[in-house]
Amino acid sequence: MADRAGRAGSTRGDTLQALSEELRHADNPKLLEITHMIDLLPERGAADLLLAPVRNRLAGLRPPRQVTRVRLLFMPFDPVLVAAGHWKPGDLAIPRSIIRPLSALVLDEAPSVAIPAADEADEAALTRAGRPIWDAVAVRLANFVIPESWGTTAWQSAHGLTVPLVGQLIAVIRLVLSRAAEIRSLPPQSDPASDPAMSALLSDAARTGPLGWGIMLALLLDASAPDRVAAAALALARGNRFAAVLHAGLDTAASDALDRMKTVIDDPVPPDLLDPSSLEARLALIRRVEAFGRLAHRSPVEQRRVSGLRQALSAANRLAFEHTLRARLPGAETTASELTSSARIGTLEAGARHLRRFAQAASRLGDGEQYERLLQEAASRYAGADPSFTTADRMRLTELLIGSDKAARAFGIA
């Protein structure tokens, strides 16, 4: 019987692995369709394991997902939520298995809020809706008594989620919820004005212990400029009697952040650079890799990791540009009749701006000459998209991609 159970578990694991790999290679429309189906499940269970490898891509795609009170409550923890089967004690993460039981015990006392519709749920709307819930639950958790049954379930016993460890997680959850709006308001790019807020957040986290310190660092590294987060953490550790613990937490949080970035970079499906959300996500990734390159405390091992990520991202960026050039530019999947309207010209101009922005950012990692060549190719594709385009239309598209001087020379004006 034990052998049969073992084989059944192995078969189930193999099936999940195969499905997860298939999902990882799914194109964006298919991925969004499957994600919507999973969102409708009453119990997610193994579905969280399936989504784990593609969560970073989903974050970039920003699909319109149903917003619920439970999702609002745990939204501040998105970067550190992991599938139950991928979590172990000591991780700077929160297992998703804690979401439903904790929500069932604390959300009943949280105020009613207007839940934004899925297609209206931008960051500002989510923060406005979530803040009353975060504040109320943070107060509720100050006197929270953990049910004894939480330490005796099969999953918790198997993974070491003891009642004391649950207590530590809840202390961290309370801290983050009480400061969630501040974390979400931090600027994503380097801004010295944000340093006092970061220092205050980290100081409070350090008082909760290594787990709170590490998870707060992970959230800040995801929300804001990594180099400024690290500088604030190092300043706090300087002269602190627990400096070794604080340094270790920073090293682990930075390593975890690099792992998450590598998952995005290694995604086999290149981003669509003509899609605004995908473009912004890739530009943010470029900035983050650059910021990690500026960390002052990096060890030789971490320096090599960042250098390797930089090279991998550079290669992935070229692939994304070439994929967009082949699959999405005029002449690939469009017809001449679709390209003659003024609305279509406007769409092409927007696409040209996207590609130029991306090429300028990606060139900072190297390969500037290759991007000049690719932009020239894109300009030729755009300008020759349809013979009915006026010379002014074609020159405007060319200017957007390669600049006015090169466009003028291309049209024999200079």
Short mmCIF file of C-alpha atoms in Angstrom, two decimals:
data_model
loop_
_atom_site.label_atom_id
_atom_site.label_comp_id
_atom_site.label_asym_id
_atom_site.label_seq_id
_atom_site.Cartn_x
_atom_site.Cartn_y
_atom_site.Cartn_z
CA MET A 1 0.00 0.00 0.00
CA ALA A 2 2.85 2.34 0.88
CA ASP A 3 4.46 1.60 -2.50
CA ARG A 4 1.20 2.36 -4.30
CA ALA A 5 0.82 5.61 -2.36
CA GLY A 6 4.40 6.53 -3.17
CA ARG A 7 3.89 5.78 -6.87
CA ALA A 8 0.64 7.77 -6.87
CA GLY A 9 2.37 10.72 -5.25
CA SER A 10 5.23 10.48 -7.73
CA THR A 11 2.82 10.31 -10.67
CA ARG A 12 0.90 13.31 -9.37
CA GLY A 13 4.14 15.23 -8.91
CA ASP A 14 5.28 14.34 -12.44
CA THR A 15 1.93 15.46 -13.84
CA LEU A 16 2.10 18.78 -11.99
CA GLN A 17 5.66 19.29 -13.19
CA ALA A 18 4.63 18.61 -16.80
CA LEU A 19 1.64 20.95 -16.55
CA SER A 20 3.79 23.65 -14.94
CA GLU A 21 6.36 23.39 -17.73
CA GLU A 22 3.60 23.56 -20.36
CA LEU A 23 2.19 26.66 -18.68
CA ARG A 24 5.65 28.23 -18.60
CA HIS A 25 5.88 27.92 -22.40
CA ALA A 26 2.30 29.10 -23.05
CA ASP A 27 1.88 32.32 -25.00
CA ASN A 28 0.41 35.29 -23.19
CA PRO A 29 -3.25 34.85 -24.28
CA LYS A 30 -3.21 31.18 -23.25
CA LEU A 31 -1.54 32.02 -19.94
CA LEU A 32 -4.17 34.64 -19.15
CA GLU A 33 -6.97 32.22 -20.05
CA ILE A 34 -5.62 29.52 -17.71
CA THR A 35 -5.01 32.03 -14.92
CA HIS A 36 -8.62 33.19 -15.15
CA MET A 37 -9.82 29.58 -14.85
CA ILE A 38 -7.61 29.03 -11.78
CA ASP A 39 -8.92 32.23 -10.17
CA LEU A 40 -12.43 30.75 -10.32
CA LEU A 41 -11.47 27.65 -8.32
CA PRO A 42 -12.90 27.57 -4.76
CA GLU A 43 -9.72 25.88 -3.48
CA ARG A 44 -6.45 26.60 -5.25
CA GLY A 45 -4.23 23.92 -3.70
CA ALA A 46 -1.91 22.53 -6.37
CA ALA A 47 -2.89 25.38 -8.71
CA ASP A 48 -0.52 27.66 -6.79
CA LEU A 49 2.33 25.30 -7.62
CA LEU A 50 1.36 25.45 -11.30
CA LEU A 51 1.41 29.24 -11.32
CA ALA A 52 4.65 29.60 -9.34
CA PRO A 53 7.02 29.65 -12.37
CA VAL A 54 4.94 32.25 -14.25
CA ARG A 55 3.96 34.65 -11.46
CA ASN A 56 6.61 37.16 -12.47
CA ARG A 57 5.35 37.14 -16.06
CA LEU A 58 1.79 37.60 -14.80
CA ALA A 59 2.94 40.59 -12.76
CA GLY A 60 4.25 42.16 -15.95
CA LEU A 61 1.11 41.35 -17.93
CA ARG A 62 -1.15 42.79 -15.22
CA PRO A 63 -4.21 40.73 -16.20
CA PRO A 64 -7.59 42.01 -15.02
CA ARG A 65 -8.09 39.61 -12.11
CA GLN A 66 -11.06 39.57 -9.78
CA VAL A 67 -10.35 41.64 -6.67
CA THR A 68 -11.60 40.16 -3.40
CA ARG A 69 -11.19 41.13 0.24
CA VAL A 70 -8.79 38.23 0.73
CA ARG A 71 -6.68 39.31 -2.24
CA LEU A 72 -6.68 42.90 -1.02
CA LEU A 73 -5.56 41.81 2.45
CA PHE A 74 -2.50 39.94 1.18
CA MET A 75 -1.67 42.16 -1.79
CA PRO A 76 1.18 43.91 0.09
CA PHE A 77 2.92 40.52 0.37
CA ASP A 78 2.79 39.56 -3.33
CA PRO A 79 6.59 39.45 -3.83
CA VAL A 80 7.11 37.09 -0.87
CA LEU A 81 4.09 34.78 -1.17
CA VAL A 82 5.11 31.28 -2.25
CA ALA A 83 3.24 28.07 -2.92
CA ALA A 84 3.02 25.87 0.17
CA GLY A 85 5.10 23.12 -1.40
CA HIS A 86 7.92 25.57 -2.14
CA TRP A 87 8.14 27.01 1.38
CA LYS A 88 10.31 25.85 4.28
CA PRO A 89 11.09 27.30 7.72
CA GLY A 90 13.72 30.02 7.52
CA ASP A 91 12.66 31.27 4.09
CA LEU A 92 12.10 35.01 3.72
CA ALA A 93 8.64 34.22 2.44
CA ILE A 94 5.06 33.55 3.51
CA PRO A 95 3.37 30.27 2.51
CA ARG A 96 0.12 30.77 0.63
CA SER A 97 -1.48 28.11 2.82
CA ILE A 98 -1.79 30.67 5.62
CA ILE A 99 -3.90 33.06 3.53
CA ARG A 100 -7.33 31.47 3.79
CA PRO A 101 -7.30 30.34 7.45
CA LEU A 102 -5.95 33.68 8.66
CA SER A 103 -8.35 35.66 6.46
CA ALA A 104 -11.30 33.66 7.80
CA LEU A 105 -10.40 34.69 11.36
CA VAL A 106 -9.59 38.38 10.90
CA LEU A 107 -11.49 39.77 7.93
CA ASP A 108 -14.89 39.64 9.61
CA GLU A 109 -13.95 42.67 11.75
CA ALA A 110 -12.41 44.64 8.89
CA PRO A 111 -14.50 47.49 7.44
CA SER A 112 -16.50 47.11 4.26
CA VAL A 113 -14.82 48.85 1.33
CA ALA A 114 -15.72 49.49 -2.29
CA ILE A 115 -13.91 46.78 -4.22
CA PRO A 116 -12.59 48.12 -7.54
CA ALA A 117 -13.62 46.25 -10.67
CA ALA A 118 -10.93 44.11 -12.27
CA ASP A 119 -10.48 46.49 -15.20
CA GLU A 120 -10.22 49.51 -12.88
CA ALA A 121 -7.85 48.02 -10.31
CA ASP A 122 -4.76 50.18 -10.77
CA GLU A 123 -2.23 50.63 -7.96
CA ALA A 124 -3.85 53.77 -6.58
CA ALA A 125 -7.34 52.22 -6.52
CA LEU A 126 -6.05 49.07 -4.84
CA THR A 127 -4.22 51.06 -2.18
CA ARG A 128 -7.30 53.20 -1.45
CA ALA A 129 -9.46 50.09 -1.11
CA GLY A 130 -6.88 48.08 0.79
CA ARG A 131 -5.66 50.60 3.36
CA PRO A 132 -8.73 50.47 5.67
CA ILE A 133 -8.50 46.66 5.65
CA TRP A 134 -4.74 46.61 6.26
CA ASP A 135 -5.01 49.06 9.16
CA ALA A 136 -7.93 47.23 10.80
CA VAL A 137 -6.36 43.78 10.50
CA ALA A 138 -3.01 45.09 11.82
CA VAL A 139 -4.84 46.25 14.96
CA ARG A 140 -6.71 42.94 15.19
CA LEU A 141 -3.47 40.95 14.99
CA ALA A 142 -2.02 42.79 18.00
CA ASN A 143 -4.14 40.55 20.26
CA PHE A 144 -4.50 37.57 17.97
CA VAL A 145 -4.58 34.14 19.62
CA ILE A 146 -3.39 31.36 17.35
CA PRO A 147 -5.78 28.39 17.28
CA GLU A 148 -4.02 25.31 18.68
CA SER A 149 -5.28 23.25 15.74
CA TRP A 150 -3.04 25.23 13.39
CA GLY A 151 0.01 23.31 14.58
CA THR A 152 -1.44 19.84 14.09
CA THR A 153 -2.55 19.65 10.45
CA ALA A 154 -0.75 17.19 8.20
CA TRP A 155 0.74 19.89 6.00
CA GLN A 156 1.98 21.98 8.90
CA SER A 157 3.53 18.96 10.59
CA ALA A 158 5.24 17.90 7.37
CA HIS A 159 6.68 21.34 6.66
CA GLY A 160 7.57 22.40 10.18
CA LEU A 161 5.01 25.19 10.44
CA THR A 162 4.74 25.09 14.22
CA VAL A 163 2.58 27.38 16.33
CA PRO A 164 5.64 29.46 17.43
CA LEU A 165 6.66 29.89 13.79
CA VAL A 166 3.11 30.87 12.85
CA GLY A 167 3.37 33.45 15.63
CA GLN A 168 6.51 34.88 14.04
CA LEU A 169 4.84 35.02 10.63
CA ILE A 170 1.80 36.79 12.07
CA ALA A 171 4.03 39.35 13.80
CA VAL A 172 5.64 40.08 10.44
CA ILE A 173 2.25 40.21 8.70
CA ARG A 174 1.03 42.70 11.31
CA LEU A 175 4.08 44.93 10.82
CA VAL A 176 3.80 44.93 7.03
CA LEU A 177 0.05 45.60 7.06
CA SER A 178 0.53 48.55 9.42
CA ARG A 179 3.04 50.09 6.99
CA ALA A 180 1.70 48.72 3.69
CA ALA A 181 0.57 52.06 2.28
CA GLU A 182 4.02 53.56 2.98
CA ILE A 183 5.77 50.66 1.26
CA ARG A 184 3.54 50.93 -1.80
CA SER A 185 4.13 54.69 -2.02
CA LEU A 186 7.93 54.39 -2.28
CA PRO A 187 9.28 55.55 -5.66
CA PRO A 188 10.38 52.66 -7.89
CA GLN A 189 13.45 54.59 -9.02
CA SER A 190 16.32 55.98 -7.00
CA ASP A 191 15.21 59.01 -4.99
CA PRO A 192 17.16 60.33 -1.97
CA ALA A 193 13.92 61.81 -0.59
CA SER A 194 12.70 58.27 0.15
CA ASP A 195 15.68 57.40 2.38
CA PRO A 196 14.12 58.51 5.73
CA ALA A 197 10.98 56.45 5.05
CA MET A 198 13.07 53.39 4.18
CA SER A 199 15.18 53.80 7.30
CA ALA A 200 12.08 54.01 9.51
CA LEU A 201 10.55 50.91 7.92
CA LEU A 202 13.76 48.93 8.32
CA SER A 203 14.26 50.09 11.90
CA ASP A 204 10.79 48.84 12.86
CA ALA A 205 11.41 45.56 11.03
CA ALA A 206 14.73 44.96 12.79
CA ARG A 207 12.93 45.04 16.13
CA THR A 208 10.71 42.10 15.10
CA GLY A 209 13.71 39.79 14.58
CA PRO A 210 15.53 38.23 11.60
CA LEU A 211 12.36 37.08 9.83
CA GLY A 212 10.71 40.50 9.93
CA TRP A 213 13.95 42.20 8.90
CA GLY A 214 14.45 39.85 5.96
CA ILE A 215 10.87 40.01 4.68
CA MET A 216 10.78 43.81 4.95
CA LEU A 217 14.03 43.95 2.97
CA ALA A 218 12.56 41.63 0.34
CA LEU A 219 9.49 43.85 0.00
CA LEU A 220 11.54 47.05 -0.18
CA LEU A 221 13.97 45.58 -2.70
CA ASP A 222 10.96 44.78 -4.88
CA ALA A 223 9.20 48.12 -4.36
CA SER A 224 12.04 50.60 -4.70
CA ALA A 225 15.60 51.12 -5.93
CA PRO A 226 17.72 48.21 -4.59
CA ASP A 227 20.87 50.31 -4.20
CA ARG A 228 19.11 52.81 -1.93
CA VAL A 229 17.43 50.04 0.07
CA ALA A 230 20.79 48.35 0.61
CA ALA A 231 22.42 51.65 1.60
CA ALA A 232 19.69 52.28 4.20
CA ALA A 233 20.08 48.73 5.56
CA LEU A 234 23.87 49.00 5.80
CA ALA A 235 23.60 52.35 7.59
CA LEU A 236 21.24 50.80 10.14
CA ALA A 237 23.55 47.82 10.67
CA ARG A 238 26.60 50.01 11.22
CA GLY A 239 27.49 49.87 14.91
CA ASN A 240 24.50 47.66 15.73
CA ARG A 241 25.32 44.77 18.06
CA PHE A 242 23.32 42.50 15.76
CA ALA A 243 25.13 43.75 12.67
CA ALA A 244 26.08 40.23 11.56
CA VAL A 245 22.43 39.14 11.62
CA LEU A 246 21.35 42.25 9.73
CA HIS A 247 24.05 41.76 7.10
CA ALA A 248 23.06 38.11 6.69
CA GLY A 249 19.42 39.12 6.20
CA LEU A 250 20.40 41.64 3.54
CA ASP A 251 22.53 39.05 1.72
CA THR A 252 19.67 36.54 1.73
CA ALA A 253 17.05 39.07 0.64
CA ALA A 254 19.30 40.29 -2.18
CA SER A 255 20.01 36.72 -3.28
CA ASP A 256 16.27 35.93 -3.32
CA ALA A 257 15.63 39.07 -5.38
CA LEU A 258 18.28 37.99 -7.89
CA ASP A 259 16.61 34.57 -8.10
CA ARG A 260 13.25 36.20 -8.88
CA MET A 261 14.82 38.34 -11.58
CA LYS A 262 16.51 35.31 -13.11
CA THR A 263 13.13 33.58 -13.33
CA VAL A 264 11.81 36.51 -15.36
CA ILE A 265 14.89 36.68 -17.57
CA ASP A 266 14.77 32.93 -18.26
CA ASP A 267 11.10 33.03 -19.28
CA PRO A 268 10.99 31.19 -22.64
CA VAL A 269 8.22 33.47 -23.95
CA PRO A 270 9.72 36.88 -24.89
CA PRO A 271 7.76 39.98 -23.84
CA ASP A 272 5.69 41.87 -26.39
CA LEU A 273 7.47 45.21 -26.53
CA LEU A 274 4.52 46.88 -28.25
CA ASP A 275 2.32 46.14 -25.22
CA PRO A 276 2.68 49.04 -22.75
CA SER A 277 2.49 46.85 -19.61
CA SER A 278 5.05 44.35 -20.90
CA LEU A 279 7.34 47.17 -22.00
CA GLU A 280 7.20 48.94 -18.63
CA ALA A 281 7.87 45.66 -16.81
CA ARG A 282 10.97 45.02 -18.94
CA LEU A 283 12.24 48.59 -18.50
CA ALA A 284 11.80 48.21 -14.74
CA LEU A 285 13.76 44.95 -14.85
CA ILE A 286 16.63 46.69 -16.67
CA ARG A 287 16.69 49.41 -14.01
CA ARG A 288 16.69 46.83 -11.22
CA VAL A 289 19.62 44.90 -12.68
CA GLU A 290 21.52 48.17 -13.05
CA ALA A 291 20.70 49.11 -9.44
CA PHE A 292 21.93 45.75 -8.14
CA GLY A 293 25.16 46.45 -9.98
CA ARG A 294 25.59 49.55 -7.82
CA LEU A 295 25.24 47.79 -4.46
CA ALA A 296 28.22 48.73 -2.33
CA HIS A 297 28.30 45.61 -0.15
CA ARG A 298 28.41 42.96 -2.87
CA SER A 299 30.63 39.94 -2.33
CA PRO A 300 32.69 38.51 -5.22
CA VAL A 301 30.09 35.75 -5.60
CA GLU A 302 27.27 38.26 -5.80
CA GLN A 303 29.25 40.39 -8.24
CA ARG A 304 29.55 37.39 -10.54
CA ARG A 305 25.83 36.65 -10.18
CA VAL A 306 24.88 40.22 -11.09
CA SER A 307 27.31 40.18 -14.01
CA GLY A 308 25.79 36.91 -15.22
CA LEU A 309 22.26 38.31 -14.87
CA ARG A 310 23.28 41.40 -16.79
CA GLN A 311 24.60 39.27 -19.65
CA ALA A 312 21.52 37.02 -19.61
CA LEU A 313 19.19 40.02 -19.62
CA SER A 314 21.12 41.57 -22.49
CA ALA A 315 20.68 38.40 -24.55
CA ALA A 316 16.98 38.13 -23.59
CA ASN A 317 16.44 41.77 -24.56
CA ARG A 318 17.90 41.23 -28.02
CA LEU A 319 15.69 38.17 -28.44
CA ALA A 320 12.62 40.18 -27.36
CA PHE A 321 13.41 42.99 -29.80
CA GLU A 322 14.02 40.59 -32.67
CA HIS A 323 10.84 38.65 -31.81
CA THR A 324 8.81 41.88 -31.87
CA LEU A 325 10.48 42.90 -35.11
CA ARG A 326 9.60 39.60 -36.80
CA ALA A 327 6.19 38.89 -35.30
CA ARG A 328 4.57 42.23 -34.56
CA LEU A 329 5.85 44.88 -36.95
CA PRO A 330 4.19 45.76 -40.27
CA GLY A 331 4.64 43.02 -42.81
CA ALA A 332 4.53 40.22 -40.25
CA GLU A 333 0.87 39.63 -39.39
CA THR A 334 -0.86 42.73 -40.75
CA THR A 335 -2.35 43.48 -44.13
CA ALA A 336 -2.07 46.61 -46.22
CA SER A 337 -5.74 47.45 -45.72
CA GLU A 338 -5.19 47.56 -41.97
CA LEU A 339 -2.39 50.08 -42.31
CA THR A 340 -4.04 52.86 -44.28
CA SER A 341 -6.20 54.57 -41.65
CA SER A 342 -5.03 57.49 -39.56
CA ALA A 343 -5.80 55.41 -36.46
CA ARG A 344 -3.39 52.77 -37.70
CA ILE A 345 -0.71 55.40 -38.29
CA GLY A 346 -1.18 56.50 -34.68
CA THR A 347 -0.77 52.91 -33.52
CA LEU A 348 2.41 52.56 -35.55
CA GLU A 349 3.82 55.77 -34.12
CA ALA A 350 3.13 54.55 -30.58
CA GLY A 351 4.85 51.25 -31.39
CA ALA A 352 7.86 53.09 -32.82
CA ARG A 353 8.17 55.11 -29.61
CA HIS A 354 8.00 51.93 -27.54
CA LEU A 355 10.80 50.30 -29.54
CA ARG A 356 13.03 53.38 -29.35
CA ARG A 357 12.54 53.63 -25.57
CA PHE A 358 13.35 49.98 -25.15
CA ALA A 359 16.44 50.13 -27.37
CA GLN A 360 17.81 53.14 -25.49
CA ALA A 361 17.36 51.39 -22.13
CA ALA A 362 18.65 48.01 -23.32
CA SER A 363 21.72 49.65 -24.86
CA ARG A 364 22.87 50.63 -21.37
CA LEU A 365 23.63 46.94 -20.80
CA GLY A 366 25.72 46.85 -23.98
CA ASP A 367 25.07 45.95 -27.63
CA GLY A 368 24.49 49.57 -28.67
CA GLU A 369 25.60 48.89 -32.25
CA GLN A 370 23.24 45.92 -32.56
CA TYR A 371 20.30 48.04 -31.43
CA GLU A 372 21.21 50.71 -33.97
CA ARG A 373 21.04 48.01 -36.65
CA LEU A 374 17.76 46.64 -35.31
CA LEU A 375 16.22 50.12 -35.18
CA GLN A 376 17.32 50.71 -38.77
CA GLU A 377 15.61 47.46 -39.76
CA ALA A 378 12.49 48.47 -37.85
CA ALA A 379 12.49 51.85 -39.61
CA SER A 380 12.64 50.14 -43.00
CA ARG A 381 9.77 47.85 -42.03
CA TYR A 382 7.65 50.74 -40.78
CA ALA A 383 8.39 53.10 -43.65
CA GLY A 384 7.68 50.44 -46.26
CA ALA A 385 4.58 49.07 -44.59
CA ASP A 386 2.21 50.36 -47.27
CA PRO A 387 2.75 52.22 -50.56
CA SER A 388 -0.17 54.55 -49.76
CA PHE A 389 1.76 56.14 -46.89
CA THR A 390 2.77 59.70 -47.63
CA THR A 391 6.40 60.68 -47.50
CA ALA A 392 5.62 62.68 -44.36
CA ASP A 393 4.12 59.57 -42.72
CA ARG A 394 7.13 57.44 -43.59
CA MET A 395 9.63 60.06 -42.48
CA ARG A 396 7.79 60.60 -39.19
CA LEU A 397 7.91 56.88 -38.40
CA THR A 398 11.58 56.76 -39.34
CA GLU A 399 12.39 59.77 -37.13
CA LEU A 400 10.72 58.15 -34.14
CA LEU A 401 12.93 55.09 -34.49
CA ILE A 402 16.35 56.42 -35.49
CA GLY A 403 16.23 60.17 -34.85
CA SER A 404 15.73 63.17 -37.10
CA ASP A 405 19.31 63.44 -38.42
CA LYS A 406 19.51 59.82 -39.57
CA ALA A 407 15.97 59.99 -40.94
CA ALA A 408 16.83 63.09 -42.96
CA ARG A 409 19.86 61.36 -44.46
CA ALA A 410 17.77 58.26 -45.21
CA PHE A 411 15.32 60.41 -47.18
CA GLY A 412 18.08 62.35 -48.95
CA ILE A 413 17.27 65.62 -47.22
CA ALA A 414 20.67 66.15 -45.60
#
